[in-house]
């Protein structure tokens, strides 16, 4: 089965492409934010702990994030493949994920990076904010999120590039065109969708 990560700046279309990849490759799309929300809603012991941290305005520590991801990857639908979105976010999480997969005799197949011009993404997100009446999505807030993303993910992207796992795909354009570019890049690595 296929084990993938998808990364890209906010507004690059990660969620849309993750859903398409999950369907095409027969694997669950696993977003860390969804794991947090699911555990909080179900009031699991980890969810209660996460809620207290989030309610206090703090970041969820790596140890807790790792525990939640481990639990999710142990679920039946993810045992033979998955697409992670939003994890790993730190170098320690990269090491943890590598060790976790190695303990199961597995490894990542590829890391898909959606590349998008920052000005184009800011413009896209501003338009969406205006269309949807999101007053908190000011241009300054959007630019700040782009800077945080760049600062946090650049070291991870470098690690995956060194490991030969990184596939960089132009994330701008029509949704179908981006999906095609991703599929072609994966096919070039002998990673094929489910028949």
Backbone as a chain_set.jsonl record, in Angstrom:
{"seq": "XXXXXXXXXXXXXXXXXXXXXXXXXXXXXXXXXXXXXXXXXXXXXXXXXXXXXXXXXXXXXXXXXXXXXXXXXXXXXXXXXXXXXXXXXXXXXXXXXXXXXXXXXXXXXXXXXXXXXXXXXXXXXXXXXXXXXXXXXXXXXXXXXXXXXXXXXXXXXXXXXXXXXXXXXXXXXXXXXXXXXXXXXXXXXXXXXXX", "coords": {"N": [[0.839, -1.194, 0.0], [0.23, 2.382, -0.057], [2.113, 4.994, 1.376], [2.007, 8.255, 2.199], [2.944, 11.749, 2.507], [1.596, 15.05, 2.559], [2.436, 18.361, 1.918], [2.3, 21.935, 2.095], [1.8, 25.456, 1.618], [-0.646, 27.341, 3.572], [-3.703, 27.574, 1.883], [-2.894, 26.521, -0.489], [-4.268, 24.403, -1.435], [-4.139, 21.898, -0.235], [-5.976, 20.298, 1.302], [-8.028, 19.727, -0.548], [-6.592, 18.329, -2.547], [-5.61, 16.24, -0.999], [-7.933, 14.793, -0.353], [-8.645, 13.884, -2.9], [-6.396, 12.319, -3.555], [-6.555, 10.361, -1.561], [-8.89, 9.022, -2.297], [-8.174, 8.1, -4.874], [-5.964, 6.449, -4.361], [-6.854, 4.694, -2.499], [-6.524, 5.039, 0.26], [-6.664, 6.321, 3.652], [-7.086, 9.839, 4.185], [-5.386, 11.649, 6.472], [-5.618, 14.17, 8.619], [-3.963, 16.117, 10.977], [-5.298, 18.068, 12.492], [-7.947, 17.182, 12.29], [-7.742, 14.77, 13.705], [-7.231, 15.734, 16.272], [-9.645, 17.178, 16.735], [-11.532, 15.077, 16.571], [-10.788, 13.401, 18.741], [-11.173, 15.175, 20.841], [-13.928, 15.67, 20.62], [-14.91, 13.082, 21.079], [-14.164, 12.801, 23.633], [-11.915, 11.33, 24.498], [-9.208, 10.054, 26.574], [-6.774, 11.205, 25.639], [-7.872, 13.216, 24.071], [-9.125, 14.858, 25.972], [-6.901, 15.813, 27.28], [-5.648, 17.207, 25.174], [-7.61, 19.157, 24.645], [-7.53, 20.737, 26.977], [-4.995, 21.874, 26.706], [-5.201, 23.259, 24.257], [-7.331, 24.977, 24.853], [-6.057, 26.591, 26.658], [-4.556, 28.039, 25.01], [-2.125, 27.11, 24.175], [0.483, 25.337, 22.332], [0.093, 22.031, 21.146], [2.091, 19.59, 22.55], [4.885, 17.776, 21.067], [5.043, 15.115, 22.02], [2.42, 14.419, 22.704], [1.053, 14.871, 20.308], [2.379, 12.984, 18.725], [1.513, 10.643, 20.026], [-1.245, 10.688, 19.473], [-1.21, 10.506, 16.648], [0.045, 8.03, 16.339], [-1.898, 6.356, 17.479], [-3.968, 6.774, 15.632], [-2.815, 5.781, 13.255], [-2.745, 3.146, 13.87], [-5.279, 2.283, 13.524], [-7.626, 0.246, 11.736], [-8.143, 1.035, 8.988], [-5.856, 2.401, 8.264], [-3.697, 0.807, 8.397], [-2.378, -0.333, 6.236], [-1.655, 1.763, 4.635], [-1.633, 5.328, 4.051], [-2.333, 8.877, 3.946], [-0.787, 11.564, 5.167], [-1.513, 14.769, 6.484], [-0.443, 17.754, 7.681], [1.206, 16.72, 9.553], [4.36, 15.218, 9.846], [5.344, 18.119, 11.835], [7.565, 19.078, 13.042], [11.142, 18.59, 13.428], [11.659, 16.641, 15.327], [9.256, 15.233, 15.257], [9.44, 14.193, 12.687], [11.544, 12.36, 13.007], [10.357, 10.692, 14.901], [8.158, 9.64, 13.451], [9.535, 8.276, 11.404], [10.822, 6.291, 12.954], [8.6, 5.002, 14.077], [7.311, 3.932, 11.784], [9.4, 2.317, 10.834], [9.502, 0.431, 12.88], [7.395, -1.113, 12.21], [8.183, -2.245, 9.941], [7.913, -0.587, 7.763], [7.956, 2.315, 5.555], [7.951, 5.736, 4.448], [6.606, 6.457, 1.229], [6.589, 8.695, -0.426], [6.86, 12.297, -0.318], [4.737, 14.8, -0.93], [5.012, 17.985, -2.1], [3.226, 20.833, -2.378], [3.816, 23.491, -4.339], [3.561, 26.955, -4.289], [3.203, 30.261, -5.407], [3.697, 32.878, -3.156], [2.386, 35.403, -3.261], [0.269, 34.87, -4.971], [-1.145, 32.958, -3.494], [-1.827, 34.449, -1.206], [-3.498, 36.326, -2.391], [-5.541, 34.594, -3.302], [-6.518, 33.592, -0.855], [-7.379, 35.95, 0.381], [-9.452, 36.696, -1.319], [-11.177, 34.514, -0.891], [-11.699, 34.91, 1.814], [-13.098, 37.324, 1.771], [-15.287, 36.601, 0.156], [-16.468, 34.699, 1.823], [-16.963, 36.104, 4.076], [-15.082, 36.231, 6.147], [-13.87, 37.964, 8.51], [-11.675, 37.904, 10.167], [-9.611, 37.005, 8.627], [-7.463, 38.796, 7.669], [-5.23, 40.52, 5.415], [-2.741, 40.787, 6.638], [-2.864, 38.798, 8.631], [-3.053, 36.513, 7.048], [-0.619, 36.645, 5.667], [1.095, 36.339, 7.838], [0.553, 33.672, 8.623], [1.555, 32.387, 6.371], [4.271, 32.973, 6.627], [4.891, 31.671, 9.034], [4.401, 29.027, 8.287], [6.41, 28.72, 6.288], [8.741, 29.081, 7.833], [8.528, 26.967, 9.696], [8.314, 24.626, 8.13], [10.394, 24.518, 6.258], [12.854, 23.298, 7.254], [11.951, 20.622, 7.437], [11.262, 19.989, 4.827], [13.767, 20.101, 3.671], [14.971, 17.862, 4.903], [13.406, 15.737, 3.866], [13.974, 16.071, 1.185], [16.711, 15.453, 1.128], [16.496, 12.755, 1.753], [15.504, 11.795, -0.548], [12.793, 11.639, -0.975], [11.113, 13.699, -1.659], [8.661, 15.185, -3.685], [8.055, 17.73, -5.772], [5.425, 19.775, -6.702], [3.675, 21.947, -8.849], [1.327, 23.845, -7.298], [-0.576, 25.605, -8.163], [-3.324, 26.63, -10.244], [-5.933, 24.969, -12.146], [-7.945, 22.666, -10.274], [-8.136, 19.99, -11.253], [-5.925, 19.951, -12.956], [-3.774, 20.227, -11.178], [-4.115, 17.874, -9.707], [-3.569, 16.008, -11.727], [-0.868, 16.587, -12.239], [0.248, 15.774, -9.8], [-0.404, 13.005, -9.779], [1.031, 12.14, -12.029], [3.64, 12.674, -11.205], [3.859, 10.925, -9.036], [3.461, 8.494, -10.384], [5.785, 8.424, -11.873], [7.484, 7.561, -9.976], [6.769, 4.992, -9.661], [4.494, 4.708, -8.127], [1.363, 3.83, -8.003], [-2.143, 4.496, -8.593], [-5.064, 2.942, -7.072], [-6.501, 0.294, -8.876]], "CA": [[0.0, 0.0, 0.0], [0.932, 3.64, -0.247], [2.247, 5.87, 2.546], [2.376, 9.564, 1.673], [2.718, 13.002, 3.229], [1.379, 16.204, 1.682], [2.748, 19.633, 2.568], [2.115, 23.094, 1.238], [1.364, 26.611, 2.398], [-2.09, 27.522, 3.695], [-4.312, 28.119, 0.677], [-2.349, 25.884, -1.699], [-5.182, 23.351, -1.885], [-3.771, 20.601, 0.343], [-7.154, 19.52, 1.688], [-8.691, 19.271, -1.775], [-5.763, 17.312, -3.194], [-5.53, 15.093, -0.087], [-9.164, 14.013, -0.529], [-8.562, 13.219, -4.206], [-5.372, 11.277, -3.467], [-7.083, 9.286, -0.711], [-9.84, 8.26, -3.11], [-7.481, 7.451, -5.992], [-4.995, 5.452, -3.905], [-7.509, 3.797, -1.566], [-5.938, 5.218, 1.591], [-7.311, 7.423, 4.368], [-6.407, 11.128, 4.35], [-5.358, 11.874, 7.914], [-5.176, 15.52, 8.966], [-3.759, 16.189, 12.418], [-6.379, 18.863, 13.087], [-9.128, 16.307, 12.388], [-7.489, 13.825, 14.804], [-7.443, 16.49, 17.514], [-11.076, 17.459, 16.904], [-12.222, 13.8, 16.799], [-10.507, 12.962, 20.107], [-11.825, 16.127, 21.754], [-15.375, 15.423, 20.545], [-15.19, 11.775, 21.695], [-13.716, 12.885, 25.036], [-10.933, 10.295, 24.82], [-8.23, 10.604, 27.518], [-5.873, 12.108, 24.908], [-8.671, 14.366, 23.65], [-9.316, 15.732, 27.146], [-5.605, 16.467, 27.497], [-5.461, 18.165, 24.077], [-8.56, 20.262, 24.828], [-7.014, 21.61, 28.041], [-3.843, 22.6, 26.162], [-5.697, 24.179, 23.226], [-8.128, 26.0, 25.537], [-5.118, 27.506, 27.323], [-3.874, 28.787, 23.953], [-0.781, 26.583, 23.982], [0.684, 24.361, 21.274], [0.082, 20.632, 21.587], [3.486, 19.135, 22.486], [5.198, 16.67, 20.156], [4.757, 13.806, 22.623], [0.981, 14.172, 22.629], [0.73, 14.764, 18.885], [2.891, 11.676, 18.297], [0.638, 9.602, 20.58], [-2.501, 10.722, 18.722], [-0.956, 10.0, 15.301], [0.298, 6.592, 16.492], [-3.193, 5.726, 17.697], [-4.724, 6.828, 14.375], [-2.193, 4.901, 12.268], [-3.017, 1.768, 14.285], [-6.647, 1.922, 13.154], [-7.663, -0.732, 10.636], [-8.09, 1.611, 7.637], [-4.552, 3.023, 7.992], [-2.604, -0.152, 8.64], [-1.638, -0.64, 5.01], [-1.377, 2.957, 3.849], [-2.251, 6.562, 4.539], [-1.831, 10.17, 3.482], [-0.762, 12.48, 6.307], [-1.587, 16.2, 6.185], [-0.281, 18.515, 8.92], [2.123, 15.984, 10.419], [5.025, 15.879, 10.966], [5.562, 19.568, 11.758], [8.862, 19.401, 13.646], [12.157, 17.579, 13.123], [11.465, 15.532, 16.27], [8.137, 14.44, 14.749], [9.956, 13.456, 11.528], [12.29, 11.212, 13.552], [9.399, 9.792, 15.542], [7.41, 8.943, 12.405], [10.459, 7.319, 10.778], [11.017, 5.17, 13.883], [7.323, 4.301, 14.189], [7.115, 3.144, 10.569], [10.449, 1.293, 10.789], [9.144, -0.625, 13.839], [6.381, -1.933, 11.538], [8.753, -2.673, 8.67], [7.372, 0.302, 6.734], [8.618, 3.601, 5.336], [7.2, 6.619, 3.555], [6.868, 6.282, -0.198], [6.857, 9.998, -1.033], [6.353, 13.51, 0.327], [4.273, 15.693, -1.988], [5.034, 19.39, -1.7], [2.537, 21.743, -3.294], [4.55, 24.745, -4.416], [2.662, 28.018, -4.742], [3.701, 31.621, -5.236], [3.069, 33.461, -1.969], [1.456, 36.491, -3.607], [-0.914, 34.234, -5.548], [-1.883, 32.317, -2.396], [-2.398, 35.52, -0.383], [-4.61, 36.861, -3.177], [-6.594, 33.575, -3.289], [-7.103, 33.532, 0.493], [-8.097, 37.215, 0.627], [-10.708, 36.602, -2.073], [-12.022, 33.56, -0.183], [-12.111, 35.545, 3.071], [-14.12, 38.324, 1.436], [-16.471, 35.866, -0.315], [-17.08, 33.962, 2.926], [-17.175, 37.006, 5.203], [-14.141, 35.935, 7.236], [-13.235, 39.24, 8.836], [-10.396, 37.686, 10.846], [-8.604, 36.66, 7.631], [-6.901, 40.0, 7.063], [-4.019, 40.23, 4.638], [-1.632, 40.637, 7.593], [-2.994, 37.476, 9.271], [-2.738, 35.513, 6.023], [0.838, 36.698, 5.436], [1.741, 35.781, 9.032], [0.444, 32.212, 8.541], [2.479, 31.95, 5.318], [5.627, 33.06, 7.175], [5.029, 30.599, 10.026], [4.517, 27.792, 7.506], [7.74, 28.67, 5.658], [9.75, 28.921, 8.889], [8.411, 25.659, 10.334], [8.416, 23.46, 7.239], [11.62, 24.495, 5.459], [13.782, 22.24, 7.695], [11.384, 19.302, 7.133], [11.365, 19.812, 3.372], [15.18, 19.796, 3.409], [15.207, 16.479, 5.332], [12.792, 14.823, 2.902], [14.718, 16.206, -0.083], [17.943, 14.68, 1.309], [16.146, 11.335, 1.754], [15.045, 11.434, -1.885], [11.349, 11.376, -0.937], [10.346, 14.9, -1.993], [8.107, 15.419, -5.021], [7.543, 19.098, -5.779], [4.404, 19.921, -7.736], [3.063, 23.274, -8.918], [0.015, 23.759, -6.674], [-1.496, 26.615, -8.691], [-4.039, 26.262, -11.46], [-7.187, 24.248, -11.957], [-7.835, 21.52, -9.365], [-7.849, 18.783, -12.038], [-4.553, 20.034, -13.476], [-2.869, 19.946, -10.057], [-4.259, 16.431, -9.444], [-2.857, 15.299, -12.796], [0.576, 16.759, -12.009], [0.617, 14.916, -8.662], [-0.483, 11.602, -10.222], [2.141, 11.877, -12.949], [4.884, 12.662, -10.416], [3.851, 9.667, -8.278], [3.632, 7.401, -11.346], [7.195, 8.414, -12.244], [8.153, 6.824, -8.886], [6.126, 3.681, -9.587], [3.423, 4.718, -7.131], [0.187, 3.837, -8.865], [-3.439, 4.492, -7.91], [-5.79, 1.68, -7.0], [-7.162, 0.047, -10.175]], "C": [[0.882, 1.256, 0.0], [0.928, 4.483, 1.021], [2.832, 7.203, 2.084], [2.217, 10.659, 2.726], [2.404, 14.048, 2.173], [1.647, 17.456, 2.491], [2.541, 20.753, 1.56], [1.612, 24.243, 2.079], [-0.147, 26.674, 2.523], [-2.638, 28.16, 2.416], [-3.821, 27.483, -0.607], [-3.23, 24.747, -2.199], [-4.864, 21.966, -1.354], [-4.979, 19.728, 0.65], [-7.869, 18.929, 0.487], [-7.904, 18.136, -2.422], [-5.641, 16.071, -2.316], [-6.754, 14.197, -0.258], [-9.124, 13.244, -1.851], [-7.547, 12.076, -4.184], [-5.878, 10.087, -2.664], [-8.027, 8.397, -1.52], [-9.109, 7.463, -4.201], [-6.581, 6.302, -5.536], [-5.571, 4.506, -2.853], [-6.934, 3.839, -0.166], [-6.664, 6.345, 2.323], [-6.439, 8.685, 4.36], [-6.518, 11.467, 5.829], [-4.768, 13.254, 8.183], [-5.084, 15.619, 10.49], [-4.873, 16.966, 13.103], [-7.645, 18.043, 13.269], [-8.969, 15.3, 13.524], [-7.751, 14.519, 16.14], [-8.935, 16.68, 17.769], [-11.866, 16.192, 17.223], [-12.027, 13.339, 18.249], [-11.146, 13.884, 21.142], [-13.325, 15.851, 21.79], [-15.756, 14.115, 21.238], [-14.775, 11.715, 23.163], [-12.813, 11.71, 25.423], [-9.956, 10.895, 25.842], [-7.25, 11.571, 26.833], [-6.615, 13.372, 24.481], [-8.882, 15.365, 24.779], [-8.03, 16.512, 27.42], [-5.353, 17.539, 26.43], [-6.356, 19.386, 24.274], [-8.053, 21.247, 25.871], [-5.857, 22.47, 27.525], [-4.306, 23.665, 25.166], [-6.494, 25.319, 23.869], [-7.242, 27.026, 26.236], [-4.33, 28.333, 26.31], [-2.467, 28.307, 23.68], [-0.734, 25.626, 22.792], [0.658, 22.968, 21.875], [1.52, 20.119, 21.461], [3.659, 17.935, 21.562], [4.773, 15.331, 20.736], [3.281, 13.45, 22.491], [0.528, 14.024, 21.173], [1.172, 13.396, 18.355], [1.98, 10.548, 18.785], [-0.678, 9.531, 19.806], [-2.315, 10.148, 17.317], [-0.717, 8.488, 15.345], [-1.018, 5.837, 16.628], [-3.985, 5.677, 16.39], [-4.147, 5.871, 13.334], [-2.376, 3.429, 12.622], [-4.445, 1.337, 13.949], [-6.624, 1.105, 11.861], [-7.468, -0.105, 9.258], [-6.721, 2.176, 7.267], [-3.386, 2.045, 8.094], [-1.754, -0.398, 7.402], [-1.357, 0.577, 4.139], [-2.137, 4.148, 4.366], [-1.666, 7.76, 3.798], [-1.922, 11.111, 4.673], [-0.721, 13.929, 5.834], [-1.481, 16.939, 7.515], [0.613, 17.819, 9.936], [3.093, 15.246, 9.515], [5.225, 17.375, 10.722], [6.898, 19.998, 12.352], [9.855, 18.3, 13.276], [12.04, 16.39, 14.073], [10.317, 14.634, 15.808], [8.558, 13.634, 13.519], [10.671, 12.2, 12.009], [11.346, 10.196, 14.168], [8.648, 8.97, 14.491], [8.288, 7.903, 11.709], [10.619, 6.074, 11.649], [9.749, 4.333, 14.012], [7.104, 3.384, 12.982], [8.148, 2.018, 10.489], [10.115, 0.133, 11.724], [8.089, -1.567, 13.253], [6.896, -2.472, 10.207], [8.261, -1.841, 7.502], [8.24, 1.552, 6.597], [7.703, 4.446, 4.453], [7.583, 6.322, 2.11], [7.229, 7.604, -0.866], [6.273, 11.106, -0.159], [6.017, 14.48, -0.801], [4.273, 17.119, -1.439], [4.336, 20.212, -2.775], [3.254, 23.087, -3.231], [3.606, 25.807, -4.972], [3.282, 29.374, -4.451], [2.947, 32.289, -4.093], [2.056, 34.55, -2.31], [0.151, 35.929, -4.169], [-1.787, 33.619, -4.457], [-2.546, 33.372, -1.514], [-3.617, 36.104, -1.092], [-5.804, 35.905, -3.139], [-7.296, 33.556, -1.92], [-7.87, 34.811, 0.849], [-9.45, 37.183, -0.078], [-11.676, 35.667, -1.349], [-12.554, 34.181, 1.12], [-13.234, 36.548, 2.831], [-15.416, 37.626, 1.029], [-17.216, 35.192, 0.835], [-17.288, 34.817, 4.176], [-16.287, 36.718, 6.402], [-13.357, 37.196, 7.579], [-11.878, 39.062, 9.511], [-9.277, 37.316, 9.878], [-8.117, 37.917, 6.916], [-5.661, 39.618, 6.265], [-2.833, 40.011, 5.565], [-1.67, 39.26, 8.251], [-2.619, 36.371, 8.292], [-1.23, 35.467, 5.779], [1.59, 36.091, 6.628], [1.709, 34.246, 8.978], [1.389, 31.653, 7.471], [3.92, 31.943, 5.848], [5.88, 31.948, 8.191], [5.21, 29.263, 9.312], [5.927, 27.661, 6.935], [8.822, 28.396, 6.697], [9.725, 27.498, 9.457], [8.696, 24.499, 9.385], [9.696, 23.405, 6.424], [12.6, 23.42, 5.943], [13.272, 20.835, 7.356], [11.535, 18.987, 5.652], [12.802, 19.445, 3.008], [15.504, 18.351, 3.772], [14.656, 15.506, 4.299], [13.46, 14.903, 1.53], [15.991, 15.357, -0.004], [17.669, 13.177, 1.273], [15.653, 10.862, 0.385], [13.548, 11.16, -1.962], [10.507, 12.523, -1.496], [9.941, 14.935, -3.466], [7.506, 16.822, -4.979], [6.63, 19.278, -6.992], [3.854, 21.345, -7.674], [1.63, 23.154, -8.409], [-0.991, 24.764, -7.203], [-2.13, 26.133, -9.991], [-5.326, 25.546, -11.121], [-6.959, 23.008, -11.099], [-7.466, 20.25, -10.125], [-6.42, 18.776, -12.558], [-3.537, 19.706, -12.382], [-2.915, 18.45, -9.735], [-3.491, 15.611, -10.464], [-1.352, 15.395, -12.591], [1.047, 15.86, -10.871], [0.644, 13.451, -9.096], [0.683, 11.241, -11.129], [3.465, 11.794, -12.201], [4.974, 11.377, -9.585], [4.086, 8.472, -9.212], [5.092, 7.282, -11.776], [8.037, 7.674, -11.186], [7.548, 5.437, -8.694], [5.106, 3.586, -8.454], [2.131, 4.913, -7.906], [-1.098, 3.866, -8.047], [-4.057, 3.102, -7.907], [-6.541, 1.501, -8.319], [-8.657, 0.179, -10.063]], "O": [[2.11, 1.178, 0.051], [-0.108, 4.668, 1.66], [3.979, 7.28, 1.643], [1.469, 10.518, 3.693], [2.873, 13.961, 1.039], [1.154, 17.604, 3.609], [2.599, 20.549, 0.348], [1.051, 24.024, 3.152], [-0.862, 26.127, 1.682], [-2.105, 29.157, 1.929], [-4.267, 27.849, -1.694], [-2.975, 24.186, -3.264], [-5.267, 20.965, -1.947], [-5.002, 18.549, 0.296], [-8.269, 17.765, 0.504], [-8.471, 17.111, -2.799], [-5.576, 14.957, -2.836], [-6.624, 12.974, -0.303], [-9.527, 12.082, -1.908], [-7.802, 10.999, -4.725], [-5.656, 8.937, -3.043], [-7.965, 7.171, -1.433], [-9.402, 6.287, -4.416], [-6.448, 5.299, -6.237], [-4.87, 3.618, -2.366], [-6.86, 2.819, 0.518], [-7.222, 7.234, 1.68], [-5.219, 8.611, 4.507], [-7.619, 11.561, 6.371], [-3.572, 13.477, 7.998], [-6.018, 15.248, 11.202], [-5.343, 16.572, 14.17], [-8.34, 18.181, 14.275], [-9.933, 15.003, 14.229], [-8.406, 13.965, 17.024], [-9.435, 16.389, 18.856], [-12.772, 16.223, 18.056], [-12.985, 12.936, 18.908], [-11.603, 13.43, 22.19], [-13.925, 15.804, 22.864], [-16.79, 14.036, 21.901], [-15.002, 10.717, 23.847], [-12.923, 11.163, 26.52], [-9.879, 12.117, 25.967], [-6.935, 12.628, 27.379], [-6.057, 14.469, 24.522], [-8.824, 16.576, 24.564], [-8.059, 17.699, 27.745], [-4.901, 18.64, 26.743], [-5.912, 20.52, 24.091], [-8.136, 22.459, 25.672], [-5.752, 23.649, 27.865], [-3.868, 24.815, 25.218], [-6.354, 26.479, 23.481], [-7.625, 28.186, 26.388], [-3.545, 29.206, 26.679], [-1.689, 29.003, 23.028], [-1.768, 25.166, 22.308], [1.146, 22.752, 22.985], [2.109, 20.201, 20.383], [2.718, 17.182, 21.307], [4.205, 14.499, 20.027], [2.938, 12.305, 22.199], [-0.282, 13.154, 20.853], [0.432, 12.734, 17.627], [1.706, 9.605, 18.042], [-1.171, 8.441, 19.517], [-3.161, 9.389, 16.842], [-1.215, 7.752, 14.493], [-1.23, 4.812, 15.98], [-4.602, 4.659, 16.073], [-4.899, 5.22, 12.608], [-2.186, 2.559, 11.772], [-4.784, 0.16, 14.074], [-5.737, 1.252, 11.02], [-6.719, -0.638, 8.44], [-6.447, 2.408, 6.09], [-2.229, 2.419, 7.899], [-0.552, -0.642, 7.506], [-0.87, 0.434, 3.018], [-3.159, 4.007, 5.037], [-0.644, 7.659, 3.12], [-3.019, 11.42, 5.138], [0.01, 14.271, 4.904], [-2.336, 16.77, 8.385], [0.756, 18.291, 11.063], [2.673, 14.694, 8.498], [5.27, 17.839, 9.583], [7.316, 21.144, 12.188], [9.457, 17.211, 12.861], [12.292, 15.253, 13.673], [10.39, 13.413, 15.949], [8.087, 12.513, 13.326], [10.439, 11.108, 11.49], [11.509, 8.99, 13.983], [8.516, 7.753, 14.624], [7.846, 6.783, 11.453], [10.561, 4.948, 11.155], [9.81, 3.104, 14.052], [6.758, 2.212, 13.134], [7.812, 0.893, 10.118], [10.406, -1.02, 11.407], [7.91, -2.684, 13.74], [6.147, -3.078, 9.44], [8.195, -2.329, 6.373], [9.131, 1.807, 7.407], [6.8, 3.928, 3.796], [8.727, 5.981, 1.81], [8.071, 7.641, -1.763], [5.341, 10.896, 0.617], [6.9, 14.926, -1.534], [3.615, 17.414, -0.441], [4.783, 20.282, -3.919], [3.287, 23.734, -2.185], [2.94, 25.597, -5.985], [3.823, 29.599, -3.368], [1.717, 32.275, -4.057], [0.983, 34.609, -1.71], [-0.931, 36.441, -3.884], [-3.012, 33.74, -4.488], [-3.699, 33.209, -1.115], [-4.647, 36.347, -0.464], [-6.943, 36.338, -2.965], [-8.524, 33.509, -1.848], [-8.889, 34.757, 1.537], [-10.465, 37.59, 0.487], [-12.857, 35.984, -1.206], [-13.717, 33.992, 1.476], [-14.198, 36.612, 3.594], [-16.5, 37.994, 1.482], [-18.445, 35.119, 0.827], [-17.735, 34.318, 5.209], [-16.691, 36.935, 7.544], [-12.303, 37.457, 6.999], [-11.027, 39.948, 9.443], [-8.108, 37.313, 10.266], [-8.33, 38.084, 5.715], [-5.115, 38.526, 6.426], [-2.002, 39.14, 5.307], [-0.63, 38.621, 8.413], [-1.947, 35.408, 8.661], [-0.638, 34.391, 5.694], [2.6, 35.412, 6.447], [2.716, 33.594, 9.255], [1.956, 30.574, 7.643], [4.692, 31.029, 5.558], [6.957, 31.352, 8.208], [6.069, 28.464, 9.684], [6.565, 26.618, 7.079], [9.714, 27.578, 6.472], [10.777, 26.896, 9.673], [9.266, 23.49, 9.801], [10.057, 22.333, 5.937], [13.138, 22.687, 5.113], [14.065, 19.954, 7.025], [11.887, 17.871, 5.27], [13.036, 18.592, 2.152], [16.23, 17.678, 3.039], [15.34, 14.565, 3.897], [13.504, 13.913, 0.799], [16.317, 14.631, -0.943], [18.513, 12.407, 0.815], [15.414, 9.672, 0.184], [13.081, 10.521, -2.905], [9.322, 12.342, -1.777], [10.762, 14.742, -4.363], [6.557, 17.072, -4.236], [6.998, 18.983, -8.129], [3.6, 21.88, -6.595], [0.811, 22.454, -9.004], [-2.136, 24.788, -6.753], [-1.55, 25.34, -10.732], [-5.756, 25.514, -9.968], [-5.907, 22.373, -11.183], [-6.582, 19.509, -9.696], [-5.773, 17.729, -12.6], [-2.562, 18.995, -12.624], [-1.875, 17.829, -9.516], [-2.836, 14.63, -10.112], [-0.637, 14.405, -12.748], [2.114, 15.252, -10.956], [1.606, 12.737, -8.813], [1.256, 10.158, -11.01], [4.312, 10.956, -12.513], [6.056, 10.805, -9.449], [4.824, 7.548, -8.868], [5.586, 6.179, -12.015], [9.148, 7.225, -11.464], [7.789, 4.786, -7.677], [4.887, 2.512, -7.893], [1.838, 6.003, -8.4], [-1.146, 3.328, -6.941], [-3.631, 2.21, -8.64], [-7.147, 2.447, -8.822], [-9.368, 0.006, -11.053]]}, "num_chains": 1, "name": "protein.A"}
